[in-house]
XYZ file of C-alpha atoms in Angstrom:
628
model
C 111.122 68.486 123.147
C 111.296 72.106 122.544
C 109.281 73.603 119.683
C 111.953 75.131 117.385
C 109.470 76.824 114.887
C 109.347 76.331 110.994
C 112.623 75.870 109.256
C 113.884 79.060 107.545
C 113.370 77.493 104.217
C 109.704 76.731 104.820
C 109.151 80.361 105.922
C 110.636 81.510 102.589
C 108.613 78.914 100.466
C 105.185 79.830 102.129
C 105.968 83.609 101.717
C 106.771 82.858 98.117
C 103.464 81.157 97.607
C 101.421 83.833 99.313
C 103.310 86.208 97.030
C 102.475 84.131 93.819
C 98.767 83.984 94.853
C 98.276 87.744 95.568
C 95.152 89.281 94.234
C 95.317 92.004 91.681
C 94.038 94.309 94.123
C 97.366 94.292 96.091
C 100.138 94.137 93.481
C 102.862 95.871 95.522
C 102.242 94.267 98.916
C 105.316 94.567 101.004
C 107.419 91.506 101.971
C 107.070 92.392 105.755
C 103.301 91.513 105.508
C 104.078 88.006 104.353
C 106.516 87.217 106.879
C 103.760 85.540 109.012
C 102.526 83.412 106.015
C 104.625 80.156 107.207
C 102.282 79.497 109.931
C 99.210 81.794 109.194
C 99.054 81.426 105.568
C 95.126 81.699 104.970
C 95.020 84.976 107.359
C 97.887 86.451 105.268
C 96.253 85.655 101.879
C 93.201 87.157 103.073
C 94.850 90.215 104.499
C 96.652 91.067 101.161
C 93.327 92.136 99.730
C 92.781 94.530 102.649
C 93.443 98.183 102.045
C 95.523 98.471 105.290
C 97.970 96.025 103.383
C 98.258 98.968 100.845
C 98.382 101.746 103.191
C 101.606 103.438 101.834
C 104.155 102.455 99.303
C 106.203 103.622 96.197
C 104.121 105.627 93.596
C 103.509 102.895 91.174
C 101.204 104.100 88.283
C 99.978 107.663 88.520
C 97.098 108.839 86.768
C 98.169 111.913 84.601
C 95.886 114.871 83.632
C 95.358 118.567 84.613
C 93.019 120.454 86.644
C 92.521 123.955 87.430
C 91.426 125.829 90.688
C 89.592 128.844 89.267
C 88.537 130.307 92.716
C 92.410 130.514 93.559
C 93.753 130.917 90.186
C 96.033 127.835 90.176
C 96.380 125.298 87.565
C 97.825 121.595 88.352
C 99.297 119.072 85.944
C 100.508 115.740 86.375
C 102.666 114.411 83.196
C 105.047 111.589 82.627
C 105.615 107.916 82.113
C 106.709 104.717 84.198
C 110.135 106.222 85.252
C 109.042 109.693 86.493
C 105.868 111.551 87.030
C 106.092 115.440 87.603
C 103.403 117.668 89.090
C 103.482 121.241 87.784
C 101.933 123.822 89.779
C 101.185 127.243 88.136
C 100.243 129.720 90.432
C 98.034 132.897 90.013
C 100.610 135.339 88.558
C 102.531 132.769 86.695
C 104.731 131.213 89.390
C 105.713 127.681 88.756
C 106.586 124.884 91.328
C 107.297 121.391 90.428
C 107.426 118.136 92.596
C 108.446 114.588 91.674
C 105.768 112.162 92.680
C 107.648 109.575 94.737
C 105.021 107.690 96.841
C 101.204 106.897 97.362
C 99.433 107.175 100.561
C 96.257 105.100 101.019
C 94.701 101.930 100.136
C 93.050 103.186 97.011
C 89.669 101.908 98.010
C 88.337 105.591 98.304
C 91.038 107.929 97.013
C 94.838 107.703 96.678
C 97.046 110.548 97.962
C 100.240 111.473 96.238
C 103.571 112.365 97.848
C 105.621 114.700 96.067
C 109.337 115.830 96.408
C 109.980 119.293 95.892
C 112.246 120.055 92.842
C 114.778 122.922 92.555
C 113.277 125.672 90.579
C 116.465 126.086 88.221
C 117.981 122.778 88.220
C 115.118 120.376 88.729
C 117.153 118.600 91.229
C 115.365 116.864 94.172
C 115.415 118.871 97.553
C 114.502 115.800 99.854
C 111.440 117.734 101.144
C 108.171 115.911 100.826
C 104.716 117.048 100.661
C 101.122 115.837 100.468
C 100.537 116.862 96.512
C 97.629 119.156 96.187
C 96.106 116.484 93.651
C 94.637 113.150 94.553
C 93.083 110.355 92.587
C 89.671 108.870 93.114
C 87.626 106.574 90.909
C 86.048 109.667 89.482
C 89.645 111.106 88.296
C 91.824 113.599 89.623
C 90.661 116.074 92.289
C 92.094 118.786 94.355
C 93.337 117.558 97.427
C 91.034 118.523 100.665
C 93.960 120.534 102.215
C 94.317 122.789 99.261
C 90.431 123.693 99.426
C 90.581 124.700 103.166
C 93.824 126.905 102.807
C 95.107 129.133 100.003
C 98.735 129.239 101.257
C 99.560 125.608 100.480
C 100.055 125.592 96.805
C 103.157 123.628 96.824
C 101.347 120.966 99.218
C 101.095 120.144 102.732
C 104.296 119.161 104.552
C 104.360 115.445 104.889
C 105.515 114.689 108.435
C 105.076 112.071 111.058
C 101.657 113.575 111.957
C 100.548 112.656 108.469
C 102.095 109.298 108.121
C 101.585 107.798 111.598
C 98.378 106.035 110.632
C 99.839 104.679 107.225
C 103.144 103.351 108.526
C 104.724 102.070 111.895
C 108.134 102.674 110.424
C 110.110 105.271 112.489
C 110.746 108.298 110.362
C 114.013 108.802 111.969
C 115.259 105.668 110.701
C 114.915 106.799 107.090
C 118.250 107.370 105.392
C 117.249 110.854 104.261
C 115.694 112.130 107.340
C 116.924 115.497 108.673
C 118.060 113.849 112.047
C 119.931 115.671 114.568
C 123.563 115.666 113.689
C 125.424 112.684 115.140
C 122.335 110.809 116.064
C 122.558 107.241 114.937
C 119.502 106.199 113.042
C 119.339 102.550 114.901
C 119.335 104.502 118.064
C 116.930 107.342 117.516
C 113.552 105.848 116.336
C 111.857 108.718 118.133
C 114.378 111.407 117.344
C 113.374 115.061 116.077
C 113.547 115.576 112.436
C 113.854 119.241 111.360
C 112.642 120.319 108.846
C 110.149 117.936 109.683
C 109.381 116.993 106.161
C 113.143 116.659 105.104
C 112.499 112.738 104.855
C 114.354 112.244 101.740
C 113.275 111.311 98.186
C 113.730 107.595 98.706
C 111.536 107.463 101.812
C 108.702 105.492 100.402
C 110.996 102.734 99.366
C 111.669 102.148 103.228
C 108.156 103.011 104.741
C 106.372 99.856 105.473
C 102.599 99.406 105.162
C 100.376 98.386 108.117
C 101.048 94.673 108.587
C 100.391 92.015 111.137
C 102.337 94.039 113.950
C 99.754 96.796 113.548
C 97.111 95.039 115.433
C 98.835 92.208 116.934
C 102.160 93.751 118.344
C 105.770 92.604 117.824
C 105.599 89.814 115.582
C 109.413 89.094 115.864
C 109.134 88.742 119.580
C 106.380 86.196 118.781
C 108.466 84.188 116.682
C 111.321 84.322 119.424
C 108.889 83.072 122.055
C 107.719 80.157 119.850
C 111.265 79.106 118.886
C 112.291 79.329 122.630
C 110.068 76.778 123.938
C 106.732 74.950 123.549
C 103.744 77.449 122.958
C 102.042 76.451 126.514
C 102.660 80.003 128.214
C 102.864 83.717 126.946
C 103.285 83.715 123.026
C 104.123 87.394 123.036
C 101.578 88.540 120.680
C 97.892 89.771 121.307
C 94.759 87.829 119.977
C 92.248 90.605 119.561
C 89.313 88.255 120.433
C 90.855 87.665 123.829
C 91.617 91.244 124.706
C 88.935 93.239 126.796
C 86.620 95.379 124.752
C 88.384 98.727 125.387
C 91.803 97.065 124.375
C 90.382 95.865 121.229
C 88.826 99.274 120.244
C 92.444 100.843 121.102
C 93.976 98.766 118.390
C 91.516 100.219 115.868
C 91.590 103.722 117.349
C 95.079 104.229 116.487
C 94.071 105.016 113.066
C 90.235 105.137 113.107
C 89.632 107.930 115.698
C 90.860 111.370 114.429
C 88.744 114.126 116.192
C 89.316 117.767 115.776
C 92.651 117.446 117.368
C 94.953 114.235 117.966
C 97.829 114.844 120.277
C 100.610 111.835 120.238
C 102.049 112.087 123.782
C 104.298 108.899 123.218
C 105.465 109.385 119.704
C 103.888 106.156 118.571
C 105.396 104.041 121.323
C 102.036 102.885 122.643
C 101.862 100.911 126.008
C 98.938 98.592 125.208
C 98.488 97.887 128.856
C 97.243 101.398 129.476
C 94.208 103.019 127.616
C 95.161 104.683 124.415
C 93.169 107.869 125.322
C 95.599 108.543 128.086
C 98.578 108.442 125.402
C 97.084 109.532 122.175
C 94.352 111.731 123.307
C 91.749 112.690 120.635
C 89.337 115.809 121.066
C 85.983 115.721 119.681
C 83.296 118.123 119.959
C 81.081 118.097 122.890
C 77.919 118.692 120.906
C 78.095 116.337 117.756
C 75.893 117.008 114.775
C 73.636 114.174 113.739
C 74.516 114.264 109.945
C 77.936 115.574 110.035
C 80.946 112.926 109.980
C 84.547 113.076 109.297
C 86.226 110.228 107.069
C 88.278 108.556 109.759
C 86.003 109.331 112.686
C 84.494 105.686 112.840
C 84.996 105.076 116.467
C 83.903 108.482 117.274
C 80.718 108.057 115.541
C 80.248 104.417 116.729
C 80.410 105.754 120.143
C 77.000 107.860 119.566
C 75.249 104.822 118.675
C 72.868 103.088 121.101
C 74.138 99.806 120.272
C 77.403 100.697 121.636
C 76.045 102.662 124.830
C 73.796 99.839 125.723
C 76.501 97.257 126.093
C 79.876 98.639 126.640
C 81.255 95.538 125.125
C 80.828 96.373 121.343
C 83.963 96.722 119.345
C 84.952 97.021 115.747
C 85.365 93.240 115.491
C 81.731 92.876 116.482
C 80.975 93.578 112.994
C 84.288 93.560 110.926
C 86.480 90.731 110.097
C 89.868 92.135 110.676
C 91.898 90.160 108.130
C 89.111 90.797 105.376
C 88.462 93.664 103.392
C 85.021 95.324 103.791
C 84.121 94.863 100.148
C 85.305 91.306 100.496
C 83.223 90.740 103.519
C 80.116 92.073 102.015
C 76.737 93.646 102.990
C 75.162 90.377 103.697
C 77.564 89.562 106.313
C 77.279 92.823 108.005
C 73.565 92.432 107.924
C 73.673 89.131 109.424
C 75.661 90.512 112.489
C 72.758 93.100 113.157
C 70.378 90.230 113.099
C 72.251 88.347 115.920
C 70.923 91.117 118.204
C 67.878 92.679 116.210
C 64.778 90.674 114.848
C 63.451 92.959 112.200
C 60.184 90.898 111.918
C 57.737 90.961 108.947
C 56.547 94.596 109.819
C 60.012 96.129 110.447
C 59.001 99.110 108.113
C 56.604 99.998 105.337
C 59.231 102.318 103.768
C 61.394 100.804 101.017
C 65.274 101.417 101.356
C 65.253 104.134 98.494
C 62.480 105.937 100.230
C 64.293 105.886 103.705
C 67.619 106.884 102.400
C 67.230 108.624 99.015
C 69.641 105.865 97.490
C 69.248 102.582 95.733
C 69.544 99.408 97.806
C 72.787 97.728 98.039
C 71.681 94.583 99.950
C 68.196 92.784 100.288
C 68.129 92.948 103.851
C 68.964 96.703 104.069
C 70.086 96.831 107.838
C 73.250 98.588 106.898
C 71.722 100.494 103.887
C 69.284 102.244 106.312
C 70.862 102.448 109.671
C 74.714 102.950 108.762
C 74.228 104.659 105.603
C 76.799 105.989 103.131
C 76.977 109.670 102.818
C 79.354 112.487 102.320
C 82.108 113.255 104.789
C 82.677 116.712 105.578
C 86.431 116.841 105.275
C 86.880 114.473 102.193
C 85.066 115.512 99.031
C 84.290 113.497 95.928
C 83.660 110.146 97.930
C 80.955 108.544 99.806
C 81.638 106.504 102.943
C 79.876 104.744 105.738
C 78.679 106.733 108.691
C 79.326 104.725 111.741
C 76.576 106.311 113.911
C 73.996 103.630 113.887
C 70.510 105.080 114.191
C 67.035 103.730 114.373
C 65.551 106.827 112.489
C 67.433 108.619 109.708
C 66.678 111.628 107.592
C 67.988 111.623 103.938
C 71.570 112.297 104.144
C 73.153 115.648 103.104
C 74.482 115.734 99.502
C 76.611 118.648 99.781
C 78.105 119.327 103.331
C 80.244 122.356 104.026
C 83.716 121.100 103.328
C 86.117 121.941 106.186
C 89.081 120.715 108.243
C 87.196 120.563 111.596
C 83.772 119.335 112.849
C 83.300 122.097 115.253
C 85.720 125.275 114.748
C 84.031 127.312 117.510
C 82.367 124.941 120.036
C 83.831 123.283 122.995
C 86.139 119.925 122.711
C 86.127 116.957 125.059
C 88.708 114.020 125.460
C 87.011 110.883 123.783
C 87.185 108.387 126.459
C 84.928 105.238 126.902
C 85.124 105.488 130.533
C 88.607 104.030 131.369
C 90.073 107.402 132.177
C 87.293 108.476 134.433
C 89.052 107.557 137.635
C 92.388 109.269 136.718
C 90.699 112.333 135.241
C 88.886 112.966 138.444
C 91.832 113.298 140.433
C 93.776 116.602 140.801
C 96.540 115.646 138.752
C 94.089 114.291 136.218
C 92.345 117.741 135.952
C 95.617 119.383 135.150
C 96.272 116.890 132.377
C 93.016 117.290 131.050
C 93.354 120.979 130.813
C 96.722 120.798 129.168
C 95.397 118.552 126.801
C 92.434 120.691 125.912
C 94.828 123.824 125.698
C 96.788 122.098 122.800
C 93.546 121.400 121.209
C 92.788 124.888 121.109
C 96.078 125.624 119.336
C 95.560 123.051 116.917
C 92.286 124.894 115.931
C 94.017 128.349 115.831
C 92.090 129.734 118.856
C 94.521 131.245 120.785
C 92.537 133.144 123.332
C 90.672 130.130 124.353
C 94.109 128.298 124.507
C 95.361 130.963 126.798
C 92.763 130.779 129.327
C 93.419 127.154 129.680
C 97.394 127.521 129.766
C 96.582 129.950 132.588
C 95.044 127.497 134.749
C 98.380 125.593 135.112
C 101.593 126.480 136.968
C 103.427 129.671 135.694
C 105.851 129.304 132.879
C 109.575 129.219 134.302
C 108.636 127.642 137.540
C 109.595 124.056 138.730
C 105.924 122.989 138.927
C 105.386 124.016 135.187
C 107.793 121.193 134.199
C 106.648 118.688 136.822
C 104.255 115.971 135.932
C 103.236 113.508 138.541
C 100.322 111.812 137.005
C 98.175 108.469 137.389
C 99.481 105.365 135.578
C 96.792 105.645 132.998
C 97.939 109.216 131.709
C 101.257 110.009 129.624
C 103.298 112.969 130.611
C 102.585 116.162 128.985
C 104.216 119.068 131.006
C 107.519 117.194 130.722
C 107.295 117.437 126.867
C 109.094 120.403 125.168
C 106.352 120.505 122.584
C 103.774 121.313 125.207
C 105.820 124.359 126.399
C 106.698 125.556 122.862
C 102.870 125.799 122.138
C 102.294 127.570 125.262
C 105.052 130.118 124.300
C 103.618 130.675 120.949
C 99.994 131.172 122.477
C 101.844 133.771 124.989
C 103.401 135.399 122.032
C 100.258 135.854 120.194
C 98.624 137.316 122.956
C 101.428 139.812 123.544
C 102.562 138.362 126.728
C 106.229 138.087 125.811
C 108.237 137.998 129.085
C 106.140 134.925 129.827
C 106.792 133.606 126.203
C 110.328 133.573 126.800
C 110.038 131.681 129.931
C 107.870 129.071 128.468
C 110.378 128.642 125.630
C 113.310 128.349 128.505
C 110.941 125.538 129.919
C 111.008 123.473 126.786
C 114.856 124.016 126.396
C 115.391 123.018 130.027
C 113.714 119.641 129.041
C 115.713 119.249 125.836
C 118.241 122.083 125.069
C 118.409 120.946 121.343
C 114.641 120.903 120.788
C 114.561 122.397 117.339
C 111.052 124.113 117.533
C 111.903 125.652 120.798
C 115.225 127.085 119.617
C 113.546 128.554 116.622
C 110.862 130.086 118.697
C 113.095 131.549 121.249
C 115.442 132.879 118.369
C 112.374 134.665 116.858
C 111.576 136.111 120.113
C 115.009 137.441 120.689
C 115.026 139.000 117.329
C 112.121 141.005 118.153
C 113.886 142.096 121.382
C 117.392 142.527 119.624
C 118.758 139.967 122.112
C 121.884 139.338 119.975
C 123.466 137.051 122.269
C 120.568 134.456 122.523
C 119.542 134.972 118.855
C 123.176 133.915 117.838
C 123.616 131.130 120.565
C 120.145 129.645 119.356
C 120.736 129.971 115.756
C 123.859 128.528 115.893
C 122.679 125.445 117.925
C 120.156 124.945 114.896
C 122.903 125.451 112.343
C 125.368 122.809 114.175
C 122.641 120.146 114.832
C 120.203 120.603 112.196
C 122.504 121.634 109.110
C 119.529 120.994 106.473
C 117.211 123.802 108.216
C 117.205 127.301 106.508
C 115.349 128.837 109.404
C 118.077 129.967 111.339
C 119.722 131.753 108.218
C 116.338 133.432 107.596
C 116.611 134.888 111.170
C 120.281 135.881 110.751
C 119.281 137.704 107.502
C 116.631 139.550 109.215
C 119.011 140.434 111.778
C 121.770 141.525 109.255
C 119.108 143.756 107.356
C 118.106 145.450 110.779
C 121.638 145.962 111.682
C 122.581 147.368 108.150
C 125.145 144.632 107.649
C 124.972 143.658 103.891
C 128.090 141.403 104.193
C 126.303 139.210 106.806
C 122.905 139.558 104.842
C 124.585 138.163 101.554
C 126.279 135.343 103.597
C 122.810 134.330 105.122
C 121.024 134.599 101.533
C 123.651 132.154 100.133
C 123.060 129.575 102.848
C 119.132 129.854 102.906
C 118.909 129.700 99.158
C 121.014 126.650 98.868
C 119.172 124.843 101.715
C 115.585 125.910 100.498
C 115.225 127.204 96.983
C 111.563 128.227 96.854
C 111.834 131.492 98.430
C 111.585 134.131 95.737
C 112.107 137.047 97.928
C 115.380 135.807 98.980
C 116.547 134.913 95.528
C 115.680 138.286 94.383
C 117.640 139.722 97.195
C 120.465 137.511 96.524
C 120.442 138.478 92.999
C 120.532 142.278 93.665
C 123.546 141.609 95.967
C 125.322 139.712 93.092
C 124.445 142.541 90.560
C 125.961 145.195 93.026
C 129.074 143.327 93.433
C 129.481 142.977 89.565
C 128.724 139.105 89.384
C 126.540 139.137 86.527
C 126.377 135.561 85.888
C 125.421 134.796 89.505
C 123.005 137.653 89.481
C 121.251 136.280 86.281
C 120.878 133.015 87.976
C 119.395 134.216 91.099
C 116.938 136.680 89.552
C 115.677 133.939 87.233
C 114.933 131.712 90.051
C 113.004 134.598 91.626
C 111.275 135.236 88.329
C 110.108 131.416 87.817
C 108.882 131.374 91.442
C 107.185 134.801 91.350
C 107.251 136.731 88.105
C 105.516 139.694 89.598
C 108.370 140.256 91.879
C 111.030 141.006 89.317
C 108.381 143.000 87.208
C 107.554 145.183 90.274
C 111.205 145.839 90.819
C 112.388 145.951 87.024
C 113.819 149.586 87.447
C 116.120 147.957 90.165
C 116.931 144.859 88.083
C 117.744 146.648 84.867
């Protein structure tokens, strides 16, 4: 008799029961997480209290309030109610930007980041462009988001793209209804398609983005159900049980989100082949020389790999200590301490020091294993919180109270690919050495070290050659030289270093691989503008206009060209297009207002100049003689 699986009505009933028993810690759990409840009710119930079950979602309740960044002269204010929350950003000089909070990011155990949709400066209408808001919420209240501390040019927020969201949702962004996909692409056929502008995801994105569910660790749950429905569960059940996976494969499941490094390069657009090491598909670059007391918030595996416990066995995984379905707080320190004792017998004379003396902190548990040897401290990249440093050490000095907040662990030092040894054979080959060099070059670009990047790019086949786009590799390594983004980064590096002819060849390489790659088209168009290569500039900007109609960048380039050629008619047409597509450029509003004024269109001129004034009051004040 074949196993037909649970009837649909049983599945619905179990899911409803789980929904009714949700804890208050997870009030907005996504239905996708409950779909496995019919057969795995207890596991699902337990998982609902886990932060991963709340990794992303609609905005919910937003803590309102105001905060001032006196160093940069900005003021932030969150205000509103149940229907809508608006973030108002007042910049130094009086310019005002507004966002509508549309989503939350993070489980809320440490902090909640807010996603904001930029609003039109005049009409207040939503633009569809999403940002990490420059404020976030913690147990201690509102704080300035870390990225706003690292940079003074992101007052509106950090553009919210797939690079930011990949660890919080497995939903392909190109399937979002409001995503700026390539024109004529069908959302059901373009899960990995380019989005341009990359943060044009639509104001309703967070109603479609699913949090991390069972599939995040176990694989395709739908295939699993189909396999069980097709016959008796004697053979392949089309799903991964973590406990049966080899240690490296187990760690790979967690490394998807808990290994960040100074650069993280997704070479497979999230479509991971679990039969190959993750490090060959999403390589993560970490400092060669790690500081003992300096860790990043999501560098858990990076730090664990420094531990003697890890290095001595090779079999240690995240699940050695963690119960995957259970939140850390629910598991409790006593459970973690018990795990330590399975390998270590502290004995009666373990130490004469108290936990407070050893760590400078109040003891959290009686045994104190985790208190002392895997202590809580301050990550360098996320202020206002304390989290566990996963570097397990025998002897520790008291932790730093105020580490230097920064984006990178090692802004100047050398990087290496994080690997547990499974890539060693592949990297030792000639092709593997080229691949490693190509990855390290991108890591230098991420850190803004363009001279160091250039030295690594120069070890690879010259741009414009067939070999530059040819990438025969060992099975363990995902292709990199066949990716347009790699050539686009190489071209930008060549431009920065003044090697413009080679930069053009590198852009051509990218567009040979994908004639409609938006970043490569834009880069080559900018290079063509500098050389007044009008034919290529018009060709590439037209391709962008035709296939990415929500992008203002091609119109900005045409505006600059029109100004250089002394063509006010073309400049005005470009200004009308670019301000309609992206209404937050004060300079463009001002220029358009002056064109309207000269043409005697006083109402249109007043509107455009008012937009410029709201965004950047000093701009119209500095040119008052021309505005009057």
